[in-house]
Amino acid sequence: MESPSMLAPTTDVVGPSPSVPFFQRYYFLLKAHYFLFFSAFGVLYPILNITLRGRGLSNTEISYINLIIPFLVFFTNPLVGFLADHSRRYLLTFNIILGITTILYGLMFILPSVKTHHIEANMINDYKLGRVLDFCASKEVATLCSARSDCGCSYQSYCKADNFLYNFTFTMKSTDTRQTVLNPEPATCGIEYRIPVDEYIRNYTSELSIFNGNNSSFAACEITCTTAHFCHGERYSQQIQYILLYSILFIIGTNLLSNTITIGASIGFATLPRADKFGEQRVFGTIGFGISALTASRLYKIFDTDIVYIIMFAILTTLCICITCFIRIPPQKDKENTTSDDIKTNEEILLDFSEQENKKKPVSQFKLAALIPLLKKIDVIIFFSLTFIWGMSYGGLDPYVFLYIDEIAPCASHLIVGWMSLISAASEVIALFVAGKMLKILGTNASSVIILIAFSIRFGGYYYIRRPYFLLFMETMHYFNFGILYVLIAQKADAIAPPGLAGTLQGVVYGVSFGLGRGVGLIISSFIYTRLQSRPLFLFFSLFNAAAAIVYGILFIVTREKPQSTNRTNNNPNVPKIVIDPDTNVNEELLNSSSTDKVENKFNEQ
């Protein structure tokens, strides 16, 4: 919630014509803002990791890069929110960050790929196995393409023996004989393989019959895959600089993209007269996400280059920045007393703004330390612990669900993932339309428990359902796991924020959830996944969320208190109230300002 005394005429605050209700005038611009921003997000974000893999980074390197981002988000989100609050320039902060993000991603897409040698192999005779290809490569070489052999992926070998050149295609399935050559020390290039190839070189038997010695190389070969980034050998020298550049650009760009989501939420709450209106505006972002993701995939199929992604992203972010410039944040709004039938005109707003300017409240009083008193309240502690647990659960969803789909249905994984995205987006759209009403009817405590139960059901489905297409039903839980969750934590953060620190608290909340919480979830998921594979990972998170639902359900019942009537009770049911005791006004504790009291009394009288 914004404080009028923090504003100055040179900030983002500009009003429209007094004859038109201020908030209604800019509903369209806010919808366009979310539509364009999340359209840009949908174009690029789903394929970023695929792009890194296609540019030559290994799965291990990509995993480490993704592990860094949530913890960076945890620290930068509150900082960016505080800077926006302190400067009172939400719109300018958003536009600058989004512009920098576009530049960083643009640089990443024009960087040259990490150059690697083909896998070098020797063809030798083995008395037990016959003619074999002897080579050293990473573990992924034996799994990525072989798992897609039924989909057309195969290994190709180009060999040269004396002056004789020949090539053949072979496969590496789980039923193939594959031996690991035991060495005293692990090979630096990965695993050493010996693959029998007699069945693939029958046409060259006569030419190769003269080579009969055991374990002696008679041909030098290069191995490639029909899907290039599935098979690559050792890197060229001095490629580490490109790996570092890709890593830095990806980490900083993705972190800034997460920061813009937080600032975008702050813009919405600063512009809207009521918190329950936020979901109705944000839903257009989800619609844009689905449309742009589908459009980008169609354009990629036509032009067959990933440059189309960054071009679409740049166009959409440019349009978003332009639209955001026309949004105007009202100088004063009283969420506690404003209703849909009682919205102040811009003339009244500017009058109150002028009166508050005469009070000349020092901006220096609104410091980040003003958030500390909130941590003394048990409801706030419960709220932050919930956001942390929800973030942990997201660490088990992304990217491990898609990896699991790719394991159990490699030939149809792209199609299944596409349908999963469509169903989850549709569920999210419905949730964002009704989130405000649902939170008003059920209350935030009951909704929080329902979100935990939905996570438990979703993870349980991933564990017990073995048919890939049946997993699509689990994506309906996205209705609760993001649609309701997103609006709930945004409304709570906006409701408990001290004046002048709304953006800061939004950053703290999202940092705890999608930063620290998701980071811890990724660490746990990585540990379970590398040792027990993906299915036990889903069972763990299912039981974890079920236990959390029971604990928090009991906790909410035990800590329930009857509201005490005071002169400062929140009269607007649209503003979440579960994290602040009704008899305590945080703003009053922090500001101790008689001028602010007068303004609030003025609103209460209206």
Short mmCIF file of C-alpha atoms in Angstrom, two decimals, residues 105-534:
data_model
loop_
_atom_site.label_atom_id
_atom_site.label_comp_id
_atom_site.label_asym_id
_atom_site.label_seq_id
_atom_site.Cartn_x
_atom_site.Cartn_y
_atom_site.Cartn_z
CA TYR A 105 19.37 -12.57 -23.51
CA GLY A 106 20.14 -11.04 -26.90
CA LEU A 107 23.87 -11.35 -26.21
CA MET A 108 23.37 -14.96 -25.13
CA PHE A 109 21.67 -15.86 -28.40
CA ILE A 110 24.39 -14.33 -30.59
CA LEU A 111 27.28 -15.99 -28.75
CA PRO A 112 28.98 -18.78 -30.73
CA SER A 113 28.32 -22.34 -29.63
CA VAL A 114 30.81 -24.18 -27.47
CA LYS A 115 32.96 -26.05 -29.99
CA THR A 116 33.53 -29.74 -29.39
CA HIS A 117 35.26 -32.52 -31.25
CA HIS A 118 33.33 -35.46 -32.58
CA ILE A 119 33.55 -38.56 -30.44
CA GLU A 120 36.74 -40.28 -31.55
CA ALA A 121 36.65 -44.07 -31.66
CA ASN A 122 38.83 -46.94 -32.77
CA MET A 123 37.51 -50.06 -34.43
CA ILE A 124 39.22 -53.13 -33.04
CA ASN A 125 38.79 -56.89 -33.02
CA ASP A 126 37.69 -58.57 -29.84
CA TYR A 127 37.72 -62.38 -29.63
CA LYS A 128 34.52 -62.43 -27.57
CA LEU A 129 32.56 -59.54 -29.07
CA GLY A 130 33.86 -59.43 -32.62
CA ARG A 131 34.51 -56.09 -34.18
CA VAL A 132 33.77 -53.30 -31.72
CA LEU A 133 33.89 -49.53 -31.52
CA ASP A 134 36.10 -48.51 -28.64
CA PHE A 135 35.53 -44.94 -27.44
CA CYS A 136 35.19 -42.74 -24.39
CA ALA A 137 32.22 -40.43 -23.88
CA SER A 138 29.85 -39.08 -21.25
CA LYS A 139 27.09 -41.19 -19.73
CA GLU A 140 24.46 -39.10 -21.55
CA VAL A 141 25.80 -40.30 -24.92
CA ALA A 142 24.61 -43.83 -24.11
CA THR A 143 21.16 -42.74 -22.93
CA LEU A 144 19.86 -39.62 -24.69
CA CYS A 145 19.88 -40.85 -28.26
CA SER A 146 19.41 -44.56 -27.48
CA ALA A 147 16.21 -43.77 -25.56
CA ARG A 148 14.91 -42.16 -28.75
CA SER A 149 15.94 -44.86 -31.19
CA ASP A 150 12.28 -45.66 -31.85
CA CYS A 151 11.79 -41.99 -32.68
CA GLY A 152 14.52 -42.00 -35.34
CA CYS A 153 17.60 -40.98 -33.36
CA SER A 154 20.63 -43.08 -34.26
CA TYR A 155 24.40 -43.08 -33.99
CA GLN A 156 26.54 -42.65 -37.10
CA SER A 157 30.13 -43.75 -37.45
CA TYR A 158 32.52 -42.45 -40.11
CA CYS A 159 35.63 -44.63 -40.32
CA LYS A 160 38.87 -44.72 -42.25
CA ALA A 161 41.10 -47.77 -42.64
CA ASP A 162 44.22 -47.13 -44.70
CA ASN A 163 42.79 -45.57 -47.90
CA PHE A 164 39.35 -47.08 -47.43
CA LEU A 165 36.49 -44.87 -46.22
CA TYR A 166 33.17 -46.20 -45.02
CA ASN A 167 30.33 -45.25 -42.70
CA PHE A 168 27.46 -47.03 -41.03
CA THR A 169 24.62 -46.37 -38.61
CA PHE A 170 24.25 -48.19 -35.31
CA THR A 171 22.08 -47.98 -32.22
CA MET A 172 22.76 -48.28 -28.51
CA LYS A 173 19.80 -49.83 -26.77
CA SER A 174 19.56 -51.25 -23.27
CA THR A 175 19.64 -54.77 -24.78
CA ASP A 176 22.92 -54.13 -26.58
CA THR A 177 26.09 -55.53 -25.12
CA ARG A 178 27.98 -52.62 -23.67
CA GLN A 179 31.06 -53.06 -21.54
CA THR A 180 32.80 -50.49 -19.42
CA VAL A 181 36.54 -50.81 -19.59
CA LEU A 182 37.81 -50.93 -16.04
CA ASN A 183 40.67 -48.53 -15.36
CA PRO A 184 42.47 -47.82 -12.09
CA GLU A 185 41.36 -44.17 -12.46
CA PRO A 186 38.15 -42.77 -13.95
CA ALA A 187 38.47 -41.52 -17.52
CA THR A 188 38.47 -37.74 -17.77
CA CYS A 189 36.22 -37.88 -20.82
CA GLY A 190 33.53 -39.94 -19.07
CA ILE A 191 32.87 -43.67 -19.58
CA GLU A 192 34.82 -45.98 -21.90
CA TYR A 193 32.64 -48.14 -24.15
CA ARG A 194 33.06 -51.16 -26.42
CA ILE A 195 30.10 -51.54 -28.76
CA PRO A 196 29.75 -54.63 -31.02
CA VAL A 197 29.14 -53.50 -34.60
CA ASP A 198 29.44 -56.66 -36.72
CA GLU A 199 25.75 -56.60 -37.57
CA TYR A 200 26.08 -53.04 -38.91
CA ILE A 201 29.11 -53.57 -41.19
CA ARG A 202 28.16 -56.74 -43.06
CA ASN A 203 28.55 -54.87 -46.36
CA TYR A 204 32.19 -54.20 -45.53
CA THR A 205 33.14 -57.70 -44.35
CA SER A 206 35.42 -58.47 -47.28
CA GLU A 207 37.36 -55.22 -46.95
CA LEU A 208 37.83 -55.73 -43.21
CA SER A 209 38.66 -59.44 -43.29
CA ILE A 210 42.38 -58.75 -43.38
CA PHE A 211 42.21 -57.17 -39.92
CA ASN A 212 42.10 -60.08 -37.49
CA GLY A 213 44.36 -59.07 -34.60
CA ASN A 214 42.79 -58.84 -31.16
CA ASN A 215 42.59 -55.42 -29.43
CA SER A 216 44.50 -53.79 -32.25
CA SER A 217 43.05 -50.73 -33.91
CA PHE A 218 42.59 -51.04 -37.64
CA ALA A 219 40.30 -48.06 -38.27
CA ALA A 220 39.89 -44.55 -36.88
CA CYS A 221 36.27 -43.44 -36.56
CA GLU A 222 34.21 -40.39 -35.64
CA ILE A 223 30.83 -40.87 -33.97
CA THR A 224 27.97 -38.41 -34.31
CA CYS A 225 24.22 -38.45 -33.65
CA THR A 226 21.32 -37.49 -35.87
CA THR A 227 20.47 -35.09 -33.01
CA ALA A 228 23.73 -33.16 -32.76
CA HIS A 229 23.77 -32.10 -29.10
CA PHE A 230 23.15 -35.65 -27.87
CA CYS A 231 26.64 -36.76 -28.95
CA HIS A 232 29.77 -34.68 -28.60
CA GLY A 233 33.33 -35.39 -27.56
CA GLU A 234 35.94 -33.32 -25.83
CA ARG A 235 35.78 -29.55 -26.21
CA TYR A 236 38.24 -27.46 -28.12
CA SER A 237 40.75 -25.51 -26.08
CA GLN A 238 39.80 -22.12 -24.60
CA GLN A 239 36.07 -22.87 -24.62
CA ILE A 240 35.69 -22.24 -20.90
CA GLN A 241 35.29 -18.52 -21.58
CA TYR A 242 32.15 -19.16 -23.63
CA ILE A 243 30.77 -21.48 -20.96
CA LEU A 244 31.27 -18.76 -18.37
CA LEU A 245 29.67 -16.14 -20.61
CA TYR A 246 26.62 -18.33 -21.22
CA SER A 247 26.37 -19.02 -17.49
CA ILE A 248 26.66 -15.37 -16.45
CA LEU A 249 24.19 -14.10 -19.06
CA PHE A 250 21.69 -16.85 -18.25
CA ILE A 251 21.92 -16.43 -14.47
CA ILE A 252 21.71 -12.62 -14.45
CA GLY A 253 19.05 -12.49 -17.18
CA THR A 254 16.81 -15.10 -15.54
CA ASN A 255 17.24 -13.47 -12.15
CA LEU A 256 16.24 -10.07 -13.51
CA LEU A 257 13.28 -11.66 -15.29
CA SER A 258 12.12 -13.00 -11.91
CA ASN A 259 12.57 -9.53 -10.41
CA THR A 260 10.29 -8.00 -13.04
CA ILE A 261 7.51 -10.40 -12.02
CA THR A 262 7.68 -9.02 -8.49
CA ILE A 263 7.74 -5.39 -9.63
CA GLY A 264 4.88 -6.17 -12.00
CA ALA A 265 2.78 -7.40 -9.07
CA SER A 266 3.61 -4.22 -7.16
CA ILE A 267 2.49 -2.11 -10.12
CA GLY A 268 -0.83 -3.96 -10.16
CA PHE A 269 -1.54 -3.48 -6.48
CA ALA A 270 -0.41 0.16 -6.58
CA THR A 271 -2.76 0.86 -9.48
CA LEU A 272 -5.85 -1.11 -8.44
CA PRO A 273 -8.30 0.21 -5.83
CA ARG A 274 -8.93 -3.27 -4.36
CA ALA A 275 -6.65 -6.26 -3.85
CA ASP A 276 -9.23 -8.75 -5.12
CA LYS A 277 -9.09 -7.10 -8.54
CA PHE A 278 -5.50 -8.24 -9.08
CA GLY A 279 -6.33 -11.74 -10.35
CA GLU A 280 -8.70 -10.36 -12.97
CA GLN A 281 -5.85 -8.31 -14.46
CA ARG A 282 -3.08 -10.90 -14.04
CA VAL A 283 -5.11 -13.56 -15.88
CA PHE A 284 -4.35 -11.83 -19.18
CA GLY A 285 -0.69 -12.61 -18.58
CA THR A 286 -1.46 -16.33 -18.48
CA ILE A 287 -3.47 -16.04 -21.69
CA GLY A 288 -0.55 -14.26 -23.35
CA PHE A 289 1.88 -16.91 -22.08
CA GLY A 290 -0.03 -19.74 -23.76
CA ILE A 291 -0.59 -17.92 -27.05
CA SER A 292 3.02 -16.77 -27.43
CA ALA A 293 4.53 -20.14 -26.50
CA LEU A 294 2.44 -21.89 -29.18
CA THR A 295 3.16 -19.19 -31.77
CA ALA A 296 6.90 -19.29 -31.12
CA SER A 297 7.00 -23.08 -31.52
CA ARG A 298 5.19 -22.79 -34.88
CA LEU A 299 7.59 -20.10 -36.12
CA TYR A 300 10.58 -22.17 -35.01
CA LYS A 301 9.30 -25.09 -37.05
CA ILE A 302 9.01 -22.85 -40.11
CA PHE A 303 12.35 -21.03 -39.89
CA ASP A 304 14.32 -23.77 -38.08
CA THR A 305 16.44 -21.34 -36.04
CA ASP A 306 16.30 -20.31 -32.40
CA ILE A 307 16.83 -16.67 -33.42
CA VAL A 308 13.05 -16.41 -33.85
CA TYR A 309 12.69 -16.73 -30.08
CA ILE A 310 14.89 -13.78 -29.20
CA ILE A 311 13.35 -11.65 -31.99
CA MET A 312 9.84 -12.31 -30.67
CA PHE A 313 11.02 -11.69 -27.11
CA ALA A 314 12.60 -8.34 -28.04
CA ILE A 315 9.49 -7.19 -29.91
CA LEU A 316 7.16 -8.11 -27.04
CA THR A 317 9.37 -6.57 -24.32
CA THR A 318 9.65 -3.34 -26.34
CA LEU A 319 5.88 -3.15 -26.65
CA CYS A 320 5.51 -3.94 -22.95
CA ILE A 321 7.89 -1.14 -21.99
CA CYS A 322 5.95 1.31 -24.17
CA ILE A 323 2.58 0.30 -22.68
CA THR A 324 3.98 0.44 -19.14
CA CYS A 325 5.04 4.05 -19.70
CA PHE A 326 1.36 5.02 -20.07
CA ILE A 327 0.25 3.38 -16.81
CA ARG A 328 -0.29 5.89 -14.03
CA ILE A 329 -0.22 4.96 -10.36
CA PRO A 330 -2.76 6.97 -8.30
CA PRO A 331 -1.30 9.28 -5.66
CA GLN A 332 -3.65 8.01 -2.94
CA LYS A 333 -5.96 5.04 -2.49
CA ASP A 334 -7.47 3.72 0.69
CA LYS A 335 -7.84 -0.06 0.29
CA GLU A 336 -9.46 -0.45 3.64
CA ASN A 337 -12.45 1.72 2.86
CA THR A 338 -12.72 1.76 -0.94
CA THR A 339 -15.44 -0.33 -2.54
CA SER A 340 -16.45 -0.90 -6.15
CA ASP A 341 -19.23 1.66 -5.76
CA ASP A 342 -17.10 4.20 -3.92
CA ILE A 343 -13.97 4.89 -5.98
CA LYS A 344 -12.44 8.29 -5.56
CA THR A 345 -12.15 10.48 -8.59
CA ASN A 346 -8.82 11.90 -9.61
CA GLU A 347 -9.89 15.34 -8.40
CA GLU A 348 -10.35 14.00 -4.84
CA ILE A 349 -7.10 12.07 -5.07
CA LEU A 350 -5.10 15.11 -6.06
CA LEU A 351 -6.74 17.11 -3.25
CA ASP A 352 -5.66 14.55 -0.66
CA PHE A 353 -2.24 14.44 -2.25
CA SER A 354 -1.89 18.19 -1.89
CA GLU A 355 -2.90 18.04 1.77
CA GLN A 356 -0.40 15.32 2.47
CA GLU A 357 2.36 17.21 0.72
CA ASN A 358 1.77 20.06 3.15
CA LYS A 359 2.52 17.69 6.01
CA LYS A 360 5.97 17.10 4.47
CA LYS A 361 6.46 13.69 6.02
CA PRO A 362 10.17 12.81 5.81
CA VAL A 363 10.81 10.00 3.33
CA SER A 364 13.73 8.81 5.44
CA GLN A 365 11.35 7.31 8.01
CA PHE A 366 10.33 4.55 5.58
CA LYS A 367 13.31 2.22 5.84
CA LEU A 368 13.73 -1.46 5.23
CA ALA A 369 13.96 -1.95 8.99
CA ALA A 370 10.26 -1.13 9.19
CA LEU A 371 9.57 -4.72 8.16
CA ILE A 372 11.18 -6.14 11.30
CA PRO A 373 8.16 -5.55 13.62
CA LEU A 374 6.10 -7.77 11.32
CA LEU A 375 8.25 -10.76 12.26
CA LYS A 376 7.03 -10.52 15.85
CA LYS A 377 3.57 -11.68 14.80
CA ILE A 378 2.85 -15.41 14.72
CA ASP A 379 0.55 -15.06 11.70
CA VAL A 380 3.31 -13.45 9.65
CA ILE A 381 5.75 -16.21 10.63
CA ILE A 382 3.22 -18.85 9.58
CA PHE A 383 2.69 -17.03 6.28
CA PHE A 384 6.41 -16.94 5.46
CA SER A 385 6.86 -20.59 6.41
CA LEU A 386 4.01 -21.52 4.07
CA THR A 387 5.54 -19.61 1.18
CA PHE A 388 8.84 -21.40 1.85
CA ILE A 389 7.16 -24.83 1.72
CA TRP A 390 5.31 -23.97 -1.48
CA GLY A 391 8.60 -22.88 -3.02
CA MET A 392 10.22 -26.18 -2.00
CA SER A 393 7.42 -28.04 -3.78
CA TYR A 394 8.12 -26.10 -6.96
CA GLY A 395 11.71 -27.33 -6.73
CA GLY A 396 10.31 -30.85 -7.13
CA LEU A 397 8.15 -29.89 -10.11
CA ASP A 398 10.49 -27.96 -12.37
CA PRO A 399 12.42 -29.43 -14.16
CA TYR A 400 12.05 -32.99 -12.82
CA VAL A 401 8.49 -33.64 -14.01
CA PHE A 402 9.49 -32.90 -17.61
CA LEU A 403 12.61 -35.04 -17.23
CA TYR A 404 10.42 -37.86 -15.95
CA ILE A 405 8.07 -37.53 -18.93
CA ASP A 406 11.08 -37.64 -21.22
CA GLU A 407 12.20 -40.89 -19.56
CA ILE A 408 8.91 -42.79 -19.70
CA ALA A 409 7.76 -41.51 -23.10
CA PRO A 410 10.79 -40.11 -24.96
CA CYS A 411 9.13 -40.25 -28.39
CA ALA A 412 6.02 -38.37 -27.26
CA SER A 413 7.53 -36.20 -24.53
CA HIS A 414 7.26 -32.91 -26.45
CA LEU A 415 3.62 -33.54 -27.27
CA ILE A 416 2.76 -34.57 -23.71
CA VAL A 417 4.60 -31.59 -22.22
CA GLY A 418 2.73 -29.32 -24.62
CA TRP A 419 -0.61 -30.69 -23.48
CA MET A 420 0.47 -30.43 -19.84
CA SER A 421 1.34 -26.76 -20.36
CA LEU A 422 -1.99 -26.12 -22.05
CA ILE A 423 -4.02 -27.75 -19.27
CA SER A 424 -2.08 -26.02 -16.49
CA ALA A 425 -2.43 -22.65 -18.24
CA ALA A 426 -6.19 -23.15 -18.67
CA SER A 427 -6.50 -24.09 -14.99
CA GLU A 428 -4.52 -21.02 -14.03
CA VAL A 429 -6.74 -18.75 -16.12
CA ILE A 430 -9.87 -20.02 -14.37
CA ALA A 431 -8.20 -19.66 -10.96
CA LEU A 432 -7.10 -16.08 -11.55
CA PHE A 433 -10.64 -15.09 -12.50
CA VAL A 434 -12.17 -16.52 -9.33
CA ALA A 435 -9.25 -16.29 -6.89
CA GLY A 436 -10.48 -13.13 -5.19
CA LYS A 437 -13.94 -14.54 -4.56
CA MET A 438 -12.59 -17.91 -3.45
CA LEU A 439 -10.22 -16.32 -0.93
CA LYS A 440 -13.08 -14.17 0.36
CA ILE A 441 -15.42 -17.14 0.81
CA LEU A 442 -13.00 -19.80 2.14
CA GLY A 443 -10.52 -17.50 3.83
CA THR A 444 -6.78 -17.55 3.36
CA ASN A 445 -6.15 -20.16 6.07
CA ALA A 446 -8.43 -22.76 4.51
CA SER A 447 -7.12 -21.91 1.04
CA SER A 448 -3.54 -22.43 2.24
CA VAL A 449 -4.36 -25.94 3.45
CA ILE A 450 -6.14 -26.72 0.18
CA ILE A 451 -3.05 -25.66 -1.76
CA LEU A 452 -0.92 -28.11 0.26
CA ILE A 453 -3.44 -30.92 -0.35
CA ALA A 454 -3.41 -30.13 -4.09
CA PHE A 455 0.39 -30.40 -4.13
CA SER A 456 0.14 -33.77 -2.36
CA ILE A 457 -2.41 -35.08 -4.87
CA ARG A 458 -0.36 -33.83 -7.80
CA PHE A 459 2.89 -35.44 -6.68
CA GLY A 460 1.04 -38.61 -5.70
CA GLY A 461 -0.37 -38.83 -9.22
CA TYR A 462 3.08 -38.50 -10.74
CA TYR A 463 4.25 -41.38 -8.57
CA TYR A 464 1.39 -43.85 -8.95
CA ILE A 465 0.22 -43.18 -12.53
CA ARG A 466 2.45 -44.99 -15.02
CA ARG A 467 0.66 -44.15 -18.27
CA PRO A 468 2.04 -40.82 -19.55
CA TYR A 469 -1.19 -39.40 -20.98
CA PHE A 470 -3.07 -40.08 -17.74
CA LEU A 471 -0.67 -37.70 -16.02
CA LEU A 472 -2.45 -34.85 -17.82
CA PHE A 473 -5.22 -35.00 -15.22
CA MET A 474 -2.72 -34.00 -12.53
CA GLU A 475 -2.14 -30.67 -14.25
CA THR A 476 -5.59 -29.51 -13.18
CA MET A 477 -4.07 -29.10 -9.70
CA HIS A 478 -2.28 -26.07 -11.14
CA TYR A 479 -5.56 -24.29 -10.43
CA PHE A 480 -4.56 -24.32 -6.75
CA ASN A 481 -0.78 -24.71 -7.00
CA PHE A 482 -0.26 -21.47 -8.89
CA GLY A 483 -3.49 -19.65 -9.70
CA ILE A 484 -4.85 -19.44 -6.17
CA LEU A 485 -1.38 -19.53 -4.60
CA TYR A 486 -0.09 -16.60 -6.65
CA VAL A 487 -2.99 -14.31 -5.82
CA LEU A 488 -3.03 -15.40 -2.17
CA ILE A 489 0.60 -14.56 -1.44
CA ALA A 490 0.39 -11.35 -3.48
CA GLN A 491 -2.69 -10.13 -1.59
CA LYS A 492 -1.22 -11.04 1.79
CA ALA A 493 2.05 -9.29 1.06
CA ASP A 494 0.22 -6.18 -0.09
CA ALA A 495 -2.10 -6.25 2.95
CA ILE A 496 0.62 -6.44 5.61
CA ALA A 497 3.13 -4.10 3.94
CA PRO A 498 3.93 -0.88 5.85
CA PRO A 499 3.38 2.34 3.88
CA GLY A 500 6.06 2.85 1.27
CA LEU A 501 7.33 -0.75 1.44
CA ALA A 502 4.75 -2.64 -0.61
CA GLY A 503 7.20 -3.49 -3.38
CA THR A 504 9.85 -4.44 -0.84
CA LEU A 505 7.60 -6.92 0.92
CA GLN A 506 6.44 -8.37 -2.40
CA GLY A 507 10.11 -8.97 -3.17
CA VAL A 508 10.71 -10.59 0.22
CA VAL A 509 7.74 -12.93 -0.14
CA TYR A 510 8.58 -14.02 -3.67
CA GLY A 511 12.23 -14.31 -2.71
CA VAL A 512 11.38 -16.63 0.18
CA SER A 513 9.06 -18.75 -1.98
CA PHE A 514 10.53 -18.91 -5.47
CA GLY A 515 14.05 -18.08 -4.35
CA LEU A 516 15.11 -19.65 -1.07
CA GLY A 517 12.31 -22.22 -0.90
CA ARG A 518 12.69 -23.39 -4.48
CA GLY A 519 16.47 -23.48 -4.09
CA VAL A 520 16.25 -25.79 -1.10
CA GLY A 521 13.69 -27.88 -2.98
CA LEU A 522 16.08 -28.18 -5.93
CA ILE A 523 18.89 -29.35 -3.66
CA ILE A 524 16.66 -32.03 -2.10
CA SER A 525 15.30 -33.02 -5.51
CA SER A 526 18.76 -33.29 -7.02
CA PHE A 527 19.93 -35.51 -4.15
CA ILE A 528 16.95 -37.87 -4.46
CA TYR A 529 16.89 -37.86 -8.25
CA THR A 530 20.55 -38.77 -8.72
CA ARG A 531 20.33 -41.63 -6.24
CA LEU A 532 16.79 -42.98 -6.46
CA GLN A 533 15.55 -41.59 -9.81
CA SER A 534 12.46 -39.46 -10.28
#
